[in-house]
Each structure stands twice: as structure tokens, then as C-alpha cells.
Amino acid sequence: MINELLIIITLLISFGSVVLLHRIFGKGGVFAWIGISTILANIEVTVMVIAFGMEQTLGNVLFASSFLATDVLSELYGKKEAKKGVRIGITSSLIFIIFAFLWRQYIPSENDWAMPSMRILFSNTTRIVCASLVAYIISEFIDVQLYHRIWEFSEKKTGSKQKLLWFRNNIATLISQLINIVIFNFGAFYGVYPLPTLISITITCYVIYIFTSILDTPFIYIARRWVYKEHI
């Protein structure tokens, strides 16, 4: 049960960090979390575990928190700021790719113990991060666009900008995460794992994304409530 417990803790820390950093630093805190989560997820995704009876790569929760972050920006600050958050995530990935490449080029001293592990860990980093970057760019921009399209639809139907937050948050996230996971898994791991394993991992990751999408809903409500309370 240790893997399951660690994933739950990661989820609470990741989603909670989006809300807490926003509470402390405003939208700058959300921008900071996007950069942090993007880099951490690109490292974590190299690890495969079995949890909840499913074989899966790590990084799913951290990637999911970046969708929560852009949805918070969309809800509270508008499309322009949400797209700015996406661009921050893209920049963070590019910087990580450069440094991961440079680290592997160093000639270690005879007393070094870390370089062999670094080279193993980051041997596929360029491919993984490039796949992640493409998936991130496409899925996050789709998420922002869908979020605001659904928001316009829900506002027309209800006559309120505040109602159906759960609906626009979940629908936009679930569609964009499906696109993200298919592009990323096949871009990063095609030829690395047998095709049946890759398909199984992709399905598993999306099942996890379904649950994380549902579970992130209370956090976006908390973020919005704190903002509204400050203006009362």
C-alpha cells in the first residue's frame, strides 16, 4: 500500500500547492507552480510503479496539477493569463531539456559517484521531455480554449458566470488530458515498451486522470472562494 499512499500524498500536496501558492502570491504563485510541476513531472515520469492494481508511470498527478493551475488562471484571471501560464510551462521544459543534456556531457572526476546514475536517469530525457513538450503545448492550449468555450455556453444556459464551474473544469480537463496522454505516451515510449504494454499504460494513465480531474474540483472552488471573499 506504500505506492498508493505516496500517490495520494502527492495528489494532496500538488493540488494543495496550486491553491496555497495562489493564496500567498496570487497568480504569480500559480505561474511558479506550473514551472515547478513541469520540471518535476518530467523527472518523475521516468519511473514506473504498480499502484491501485495498475502499472503506471509516475508524473500523472503532477501533470494533472498543471491543468488545475491553468483552469484556476482561466477562472480567476481570464484566457490571456492562462495562456501565459502555458507559455511558462513550455519555457520550463525547454530549459530543463538544455540542462539535462549539459549534465550528461560533463567528464566526472574519479571520485564522482553520481554521474553513472545521472546518465542512466536522463538517458531518455530528451525524447521524454520533447514528447512531453509537444503534448503539453497541444493539450494545454486546447484546455484553455475549451474551458472558455464551455464557460460561454454555460453562461448562456444559466445566465450566470459563476455557475457550472465543475462542468467546465472537468469537461475541458478530461478532453485535453486524453489528448495529452496519447501524444506523450506514444511519443516518449513507442519502441521502448511493447505495444500492448504501451496501450495498457495509456489506458491506466487516463483512468488516473479521470479521478484526478474529479478530485481537483474542490480545489478550484476553494481558490475561487478565497478570491471572492477578499472582494466582499
PDB file of N, CA, C and O in Angstrom, residues 167-217:
ATOM      1  N   PHE A 167     -18.498  21.792 -14.165  1.00  0.00           N
ATOM      2  CA  PHE A 167     -18.734  21.254 -15.503  1.00  0.00           C
ATOM      3  C   PHE A 167     -17.627  21.689 -16.462  1.00  0.00           C
ATOM      4  O   PHE A 167     -17.020  20.860 -17.156  1.00  0.00           O
ATOM      5  N   ARG A 168     -17.343  22.988 -16.506  1.00  0.00           N
ATOM      6  CA  ARG A 168     -16.309  23.465 -17.432  1.00  0.00           C
ATOM      7  C   ARG A 168     -14.929  22.978 -17.015  1.00  0.00           C
ATOM      8  O   ARG A 168     -14.085  22.668 -17.866  1.00  0.00           O
ATOM      9  N   ASN A 169     -14.684  22.883 -15.719  1.00  0.00           N
ATOM     10  CA  ASN A 169     -13.402  22.401 -15.228  1.00  0.00           C
ATOM     11  C   ASN A 169     -13.165  20.950 -15.639  1.00  0.00           C
ATOM     12  O   ASN A 169     -12.118  20.606 -16.193  1.00  0.00           O
ATOM     13  N   ASN A 170     -14.154  20.096 -15.414  1.00  0.00           N
ATOM     14  CA  ASN A 170     -13.972  18.663 -15.669  1.00  0.00           C
ATOM     15  C   ASN A 170     -13.988  18.323 -17.154  1.00  0.00           C
ATOM     16  O   ASN A 170     -13.160  17.528 -17.622  1.00  0.00           O
ATOM     17  N   ILE A 171     -14.930  18.884 -17.916  1.00  0.00           N
ATOM     18  CA  ILE A 171     -15.019  18.536 -19.328  1.00  0.00           C
ATOM     19  C   ILE A 171     -13.782  18.988 -20.079  1.00  0.00           C
ATOM     20  O   ILE A 171     -13.182  18.229 -20.862  1.00  0.00           O
ATOM     21  N   ALA A 172     -13.363  20.225 -19.858  1.00  0.00           N
ATOM     22  CA  ALA A 172     -12.168  20.734 -20.547  1.00  0.00           C
ATOM     23  C   ALA A 172     -10.932  19.921 -20.171  1.00  0.00           C
ATOM     24  O   ALA A 172     -10.111  19.571 -21.033  1.00  0.00           O
ATOM     25  N   THR A 173     -10.810  19.591 -18.889  1.00  0.00           N
ATOM     26  CA  THR A 173      -9.640  18.853 -18.428  1.00  0.00           C
ATOM     27  C   THR A 173      -9.619  17.433 -18.955  1.00  0.00           C
ATOM     28  O   THR A 173      -8.579  16.939 -19.408  1.00  0.00           O
ATOM     29  N   LEU A 174     -10.757  16.744 -18.924  1.00  0.00           N
ATOM     30  CA  LEU A 174     -10.798  15.347 -19.357  1.00  0.00           C
ATOM     31  C   LEU A 174     -10.480  15.208 -20.847  1.00  0.00           C
ATOM     32  O   LEU A 174      -9.761  14.284 -21.250  1.00  0.00           O
ATOM     33  N   ILE A 175     -10.997  16.106 -21.662  1.00  0.00           N
ATOM     34  CA  ILE A 175     -10.717  16.036 -23.104  1.00  0.00           C
ATOM     35  C   ILE A 175      -9.249  16.356 -23.384  1.00  0.00           C
ATOM     36  O   ILE A 175      -8.565  15.647 -24.132  1.00  0.00           O
ATOM     37  N   SER A 176      -8.742  17.412 -22.773  1.00  0.00           N
ATOM     38  CA  SER A 176      -7.360  17.819 -23.034  1.00  0.00           C
ATOM     39  C   SER A 176      -6.364  16.814 -22.463  1.00  0.00           C
ATOM     40  O   SER A 176      -5.300  16.571 -23.052  1.00  0.00           O
ATOM     41  N   GLN A 177      -6.693  16.183 -21.328  1.00  0.00           N
ATOM     42  CA  GLN A 177      -5.794  15.187 -20.760  1.00  0.00           C
ATOM     43  C   GLN A 177      -5.742  13.917 -21.599  1.00  0.00           C
ATOM     44  O   GLN A 177      -4.698  13.257 -21.656  1.00  0.00           O
ATOM     45  N   LEU A 178      -6.848  13.556 -22.229  1.00  0.00           N
ATOM     46  CA  LEU A 178      -6.834  12.409 -23.136  1.00  0.00           C
ATOM     47  C   LEU A 178      -5.869  12.671 -24.291  1.00  0.00           C
ATOM     48  O   LEU A 178      -5.064  11.800 -24.661  1.00  0.00           O
ATOM     49  N   ILE A 179      -5.945  13.866 -24.852  1.00  0.00           N
ATOM     50  CA  ILE A 179      -5.038  14.243 -25.937  1.00  0.00           C
ATOM     51  C   ILE A 179      -3.590  14.234 -25.447  1.00  0.00           C
ATOM     52  O   ILE A 179      -2.686  13.719 -26.110  1.00  0.00           O
ATOM     53  N   ASN A 180      -3.382  14.767 -24.250  1.00  0.00           N
ATOM     54  CA  ASN A 180      -2.046  14.842 -23.662  1.00  0.00           C
ATOM     55  C   ASN A 180      -1.429  13.459 -23.482  1.00  0.00           C
ATOM     56  O   ASN A 180      -0.282  13.215 -23.882  1.00  0.00           O
ATOM     57  N   ILE A 181      -2.189  12.544 -22.907  1.00  0.00           N
ATOM     58  CA  ILE A 181      -1.616  11.245 -22.556  1.00  0.00           C
ATOM     59  C   ILE A 181      -1.339  10.398 -23.790  1.00  0.00           C
ATOM     60  O   ILE A 181      -0.362   9.658 -23.834  1.00  0.00           O
ATOM     61  N   VAL A 182      -2.170  10.497 -24.801  1.00  0.00           N
ATOM     62  CA  VAL A 182      -1.933   9.726 -26.028  1.00  0.00           C
ATOM     63  C   VAL A 182      -0.680  10.240 -26.745  1.00  0.00           C
ATOM     64  O   VAL A 182       0.197   9.459 -27.132  1.00  0.00           O
ATOM     65  N   ILE A 183      -0.589  11.556 -26.908  1.00  0.00           N
ATOM     66  CA  ILE A 183       0.582  12.137 -27.583  1.00  0.00           C
ATOM     67  C   ILE A 183       1.849  11.845 -26.798  1.00  0.00           C
ATOM     68  O   ILE A 183       2.873  11.422 -27.365  1.00  0.00           O
ATOM     69  N   PHE A 184       1.799  12.025 -25.484  1.00  0.00           N
ATOM     70  CA  PHE A 184       3.004  11.848 -24.667  1.00  0.00           C
ATOM     71  C   PHE A 184       3.456  10.393 -24.633  1.00  0.00           C
ATOM     72  O   PHE A 184       4.633  10.098 -24.885  1.00  0.00           O
ATOM     73  N   ASN A 185       2.568   9.472 -24.298  1.00  0.00           N
ATOM     74  CA  ASN A 185       2.976   8.078 -24.137  1.00  0.00           C
ATOM     75  C   ASN A 185       3.534   7.486 -25.428  1.00  0.00           C
ATOM     76  O   ASN A 185       4.562   6.808 -25.414  1.00  0.00           O
ATOM     77  N   PHE A 186       2.865   7.747 -26.546  1.00  0.00           N
ATOM     78  CA  PHE A 186       3.346   7.183 -27.796  1.00  0.00           C
ATOM     79  C   PHE A 186       4.592   7.913 -28.299  1.00  0.00           C
ATOM     80  O   PHE A 186       5.465   7.308 -28.927  1.00  0.00           O
ATOM     81  N   GLY A 187       4.686   9.200 -28.001  1.00  0.00           N
ATOM     82  CA  GLY A 187       5.885   9.940 -28.387  1.00  0.00           C
ATOM     83  C   GLY A 187       7.093   9.562 -27.561  1.00  0.00           C
ATOM     84  O   GLY A 187       8.213   9.467 -28.077  1.00  0.00           O
ATOM     85  N   ALA A 188       6.887   9.325 -26.264  1.00  0.00           N
ATOM     86  CA  ALA A 188       8.002   9.067 -25.351  1.00  0.00           C
ATOM     87  C   ALA A 188       8.403   7.599 -25.294  1.00  0.00           C
ATOM     88  O   ALA A 188       9.590   7.281 -25.140  1.00  0.00           O
ATOM     89  N   PHE A 189       7.442   6.688 -25.425  1.00  0.00           N
ATOM     90  CA  PHE A 189       7.720   5.295 -25.110  1.00  0.00           C
ATOM     91  C   PHE A 189       7.463   4.302 -26.243  1.00  0.00           C
ATOM     92  O   PHE A 189       7.608   3.104 -26.055  1.00  0.00           O
ATOM     93  N   TYR A 190       7.068   4.803 -27.426  1.00  0.00           N
ATOM     94  CA  TYR A 190       6.869   3.874 -28.540  1.00  0.00           C
ATOM     95  C   TYR A 190       8.221   3.265 -28.929  1.00  0.00           C
ATOM     96  O   TYR A 190       9.187   3.980 -29.178  1.00  0.00           O
ATOM     97  N   GLY A 191       8.296   1.941 -28.940  1.00  0.00           N
ATOM     98  CA  GLY A 191       9.553   1.253 -29.205  1.00  0.00           C
ATOM     99  C   GLY A 191      10.325   0.927 -27.949  1.00  0.00           C
ATOM    100  O   GLY A 191      11.219   0.066 -27.961  1.00  0.00           O
ATOM    101  N   VAL A 192      10.000   1.628 -26.840  1.00  0.00           N
ATOM    102  CA  VAL A 192      10.634   1.335 -25.548  1.00  0.00           C
ATOM    103  C   VAL A 192       9.907   0.183 -24.865  1.00  0.00           C
ATOM    104  O   VAL A 192      10.532  -0.737 -24.324  1.00  0.00           O
ATOM    105  N   TYR A 193       8.578   0.250 -24.868  1.00  0.00           N
ATOM    106  CA  TYR A 193       7.742  -0.813 -24.321  1.00  0.00           C
ATOM    107  C   TYR A 193       7.015  -1.518 -25.463  1.00  0.00           C
ATOM    108  O   TYR A 193       6.736  -0.904 -26.504  1.00  0.00           O
ATOM    109  N   PRO A 194       6.701  -2.815 -25.298  1.00  0.00           N
ATOM    110  CA  PRO A 194       5.863  -3.493 -26.299  1.00  0.00           C
ATOM    111  C   PRO A 194       4.536  -2.761 -26.449  1.00  0.00           C
ATOM    112  O   PRO A 194       4.036  -2.151 -25.492  1.00  0.00           O
ATOM    113  N   LEU A 195       3.944  -2.816 -27.653  1.00  0.00           N
ATOM    114  CA  LEU A 195       2.719  -2.072 -27.935  1.00  0.00           C
ATOM    115  C   LEU A 195       1.590  -2.402 -26.958  1.00  0.00           C
ATOM    116  O   LEU A 195       0.924  -1.470 -26.476  1.00  0.00           O
ATOM    117  N   PRO A 196       1.332  -3.684 -26.630  1.00  0.00           N
ATOM    118  CA  PRO A 196       0.269  -3.972 -25.656  1.00  0.00           C
ATOM    119  C   PRO A 196       0.517  -3.311 -24.300  1.00  0.00           C
ATOM    120  O   PRO A 196      -0.415  -2.809 -23.666  1.00  0.00           O
ATOM    121  N   THR A 197       1.793  -3.289 -23.877  1.00  0.00           N
ATOM    122  CA  THR A 197       2.137  -2.630 -22.610  1.00  0.00           C
ATOM    123  C   THR A 197       1.902  -1.127 -22.707  1.00  0.00           C
ATOM    124  O   THR A 197       1.367  -0.507 -21.774  1.00  0.00           O
ATOM    125  N   LEU A 198       2.279  -0.554 -23.834  1.00  0.00           N
ATOM    126  CA  LEU A 198       2.112   0.889 -24.026  1.00  0.00           C
ATOM    127  C   LEU A 198       0.634   1.279 -24.022  1.00  0.00           C
ATOM    128  O   LEU A 198       0.248   2.291 -23.411  1.00  0.00           O
ATOM    129  N   ILE A 199      -0.189   0.492 -24.685  1.00  0.00           N
ATOM    130  CA  ILE A 199      -1.633   0.752 -24.693  1.00  0.00           C
ATOM    131  C   ILE A 199      -2.195   0.629 -23.285  1.00  0.00           C
ATOM    132  O   ILE A 199      -3.011   1.457 -22.850  1.00  0.00           O
ATOM    133  N   SER A 200      -1.744  -0.410 -22.560  1.00  0.00           N
ATOM    134  CA  SER A 200      -2.203  -0.613 -21.181  1.00  0.00           C
ATOM    135  C   SER A 200      -1.814   0.565 -20.293  1.00  0.00           C
ATOM    136  O   SER A 200      -2.623   1.048 -19.488  1.00  0.00           O
ATOM    137  N   ILE A 201      -0.568   1.041 -20.451  1.00  0.00           N
ATOM    138  CA  ILE A 201      -0.108   2.189 -19.658  1.00  0.00           C
ATOM    139  C   ILE A 201      -0.934   3.430 -19.981  1.00  0.00           C
ATOM    140  O   ILE A 201      -1.320   4.192 -19.093  1.00  0.00           O
ATOM    141  N   THR A 202      -1.230   3.632 -21.268  1.00  0.00           N
ATOM    142  CA  THR A 202      -2.013   4.799 -21.693  1.00  0.00           C
ATOM    143  C   THR A 202      -3.420   4.769 -21.097  1.00  0.00           C
ATOM    144  O   THR A 202      -3.913   5.786 -20.590  1.00  0.00           O
ATOM    145  N   ILE A 203      -4.061   3.607 -21.149  1.00  0.00           N
ATOM    146  CA  ILE A 203      -5.408   3.466 -20.566  1.00  0.00           C
ATOM    147  C   ILE A 203      -5.357   3.709 -19.065  1.00  0.00           C
ATOM    148  O   ILE A 203      -6.197   4.425 -18.502  1.00  0.00           O
ATOM    149  N   THR A 204      -4.347   3.111 -18.417  1.00  0.00           N
ATOM    150  CA  THR A 204      -4.191   3.277 -16.971  1.00  0.00           C
ATOM    151  C   THR A 204      -4.007   4.743 -16.605  1.00  0.00           C
ATOM    152  O   THR A 204      -4.630   5.252 -15.671  1.00  0.00           O
ATOM    153  N   CYS A 205      -3.124   5.423 -17.357  1.00  0.00           N
ATOM    154  CA  CYS A 205      -2.868   6.841 -17.075  1.00  0.00           C
ATOM    155  C   CYS A 205      -4.142   7.661 -17.223  1.00  0.00           C
ATOM    156  O   CYS A 205      -4.397   8.577 -16.431  1.00  0.00           O
ATOM    157  N   TYR A 206      -4.948   7.344 -18.237  1.00  0.00           N
ATOM    158  CA  TYR A 206      -6.161   8.129 -18.434  1.00  0.00           C
ATOM    159  C   TYR A 206      -7.183   7.850 -17.340  1.00  0.00           C
ATOM    160  O   TYR A 206      -7.901   8.766 -16.911  1.00  0.00           O
ATOM    161  N   VAL A 207      -7.258   6.608 -16.875  1.00  0.00           N
ATOM    162  CA  VAL A 207      -8.145   6.293 -15.739  1.00  0.00           C
ATOM    163  C   VAL A 207      -7.745   7.128 -14.529  1.00  0.00           C
ATOM    164  O   VAL A 207      -8.592   7.687 -13.828  1.00  0.00           O
ATOM    165  N   ILE A 208      -6.437   7.235 -14.321  1.00  0.00           N
ATOM    166  CA  ILE A 208      -5.941   8.057 -13.210  1.00  0.00           C
ATOM    167  C   ILE A 208      -6.320   9.512 -13.423  1.00  0.00           C
ATOM    168  O   ILE A 208      -6.753  10.214 -12.498  1.00  0.00           O
ATOM    169  N   TYR A 209      -6.191   9.988 -14.675  1.00  0.00           N
ATOM    170  CA  TYR A 209      -6.548  11.369 -14.978  1.00  0.00           C
ATOM    171  C   TYR A 209      -8.041  11.638 -14.751  1.00  0.00           C
ATOM    172  O   TYR A 209      -8.419  12.747 -14.372  1.00  0.00           O
ATOM    173  N   ILE A 210      -8.872  10.639 -14.985  1.00  0.00           N
ATOM    174  CA  ILE A 210     -10.307  10.813 -14.724  1.00  0.00           C
ATOM    175  C   ILE A 210     -10.534  11.102 -13.247  1.00  0.00           C
ATOM    176  O   ILE A 210     -11.270  12.030 -12.877  1.00  0.00           O
ATOM    177  N   PHE A 211      -9.862  10.315 -12.401  1.00  0.00           N
ATOM    178  CA  PHE A 211     -10.025  10.509 -10.958  1.00  0.00           C
ATOM    179  C   PHE A 211      -9.399  11.821 -10.489  1.00  0.00           C
ATOM    180  O   PHE A 211      -9.980  12.538  -9.679  1.00  0.00           O
ATOM    181  N   THR A 212      -8.204  12.147 -11.021  1.00  0.00           N
ATOM    182  CA  THR A 212      -7.568  13.398 -10.599  1.00  0.00           C
ATOM    183  C   THR A 212      -8.371  14.603 -11.062  1.00  0.00           C
ATOM    184  O   THR A 212      -8.420  15.632 -10.372  1.00  0.00           O
ATOM    185  N   SER A 213      -8.994  14.497 -12.233  1.00  0.00           N
ATOM    186  CA  SER A 213      -9.829  15.592 -12.731  1.00  0.00           C
ATOM    187  C   SER A 213     -11.005  15.842 -11.796  1.00  0.00           C
ATOM    188  O   SER A 213     -11.344  16.994 -11.488  1.00  0.00           O
ATOM    189  N   ILE A 214     -11.631  14.759 -11.355  1.00  0.00           N
ATOM    190  CA  ILE A 214     -12.756  14.893 -10.421  1.00  0.00           C
ATOM    191  C   ILE A 214     -12.286  15.431  -9.078  1.00  0.00           C
ATOM    192  O   ILE A 214     -12.918  16.303  -8.487  1.00  0.00           O
ATOM    193  N   LEU A 215     -11.135  14.934  -8.630  1.00  0.00           N
ATOM    194  CA  LEU A 215     -10.637  15.314  -7.311  1.00  0.00           C
ATOM    195  C   LEU A 215     -10.087  16.737  -7.262  1.00  0.00           C
ATOM    196  O   LEU A 215      -9.971  17.313  -6.177  1.00  0.00           O
ATOM    197  N   ASP A 216      -9.738  17.313  -8.430  1.00  0.00           N
ATOM    198  CA  ASP A 216      -9.210  18.686  -8.387  1.00  0.00           C
ATOM    199  C   ASP A 216     -10.321  19.732  -8.280  1.00  0.00           C
ATOM    200  O   ASP A 216     -10.054  20.900  -8.004  1.00  0.00           O
ATOM    201  N   THR A 217     -11.582  19.306  -8.482  1.00  0.00           N
ATOM    202  CA  THR A 217     -12.701  20.247  -8.483  1.00  0.00           C
ATOM    203  C   THR A 217     -12.829  21.033  -7.173  1.00  0.00           C
ATOM    204  O   THR A 217     -12.999  22.259  -7.209  1.00  0.00           O
TER     205      THR A 217
END
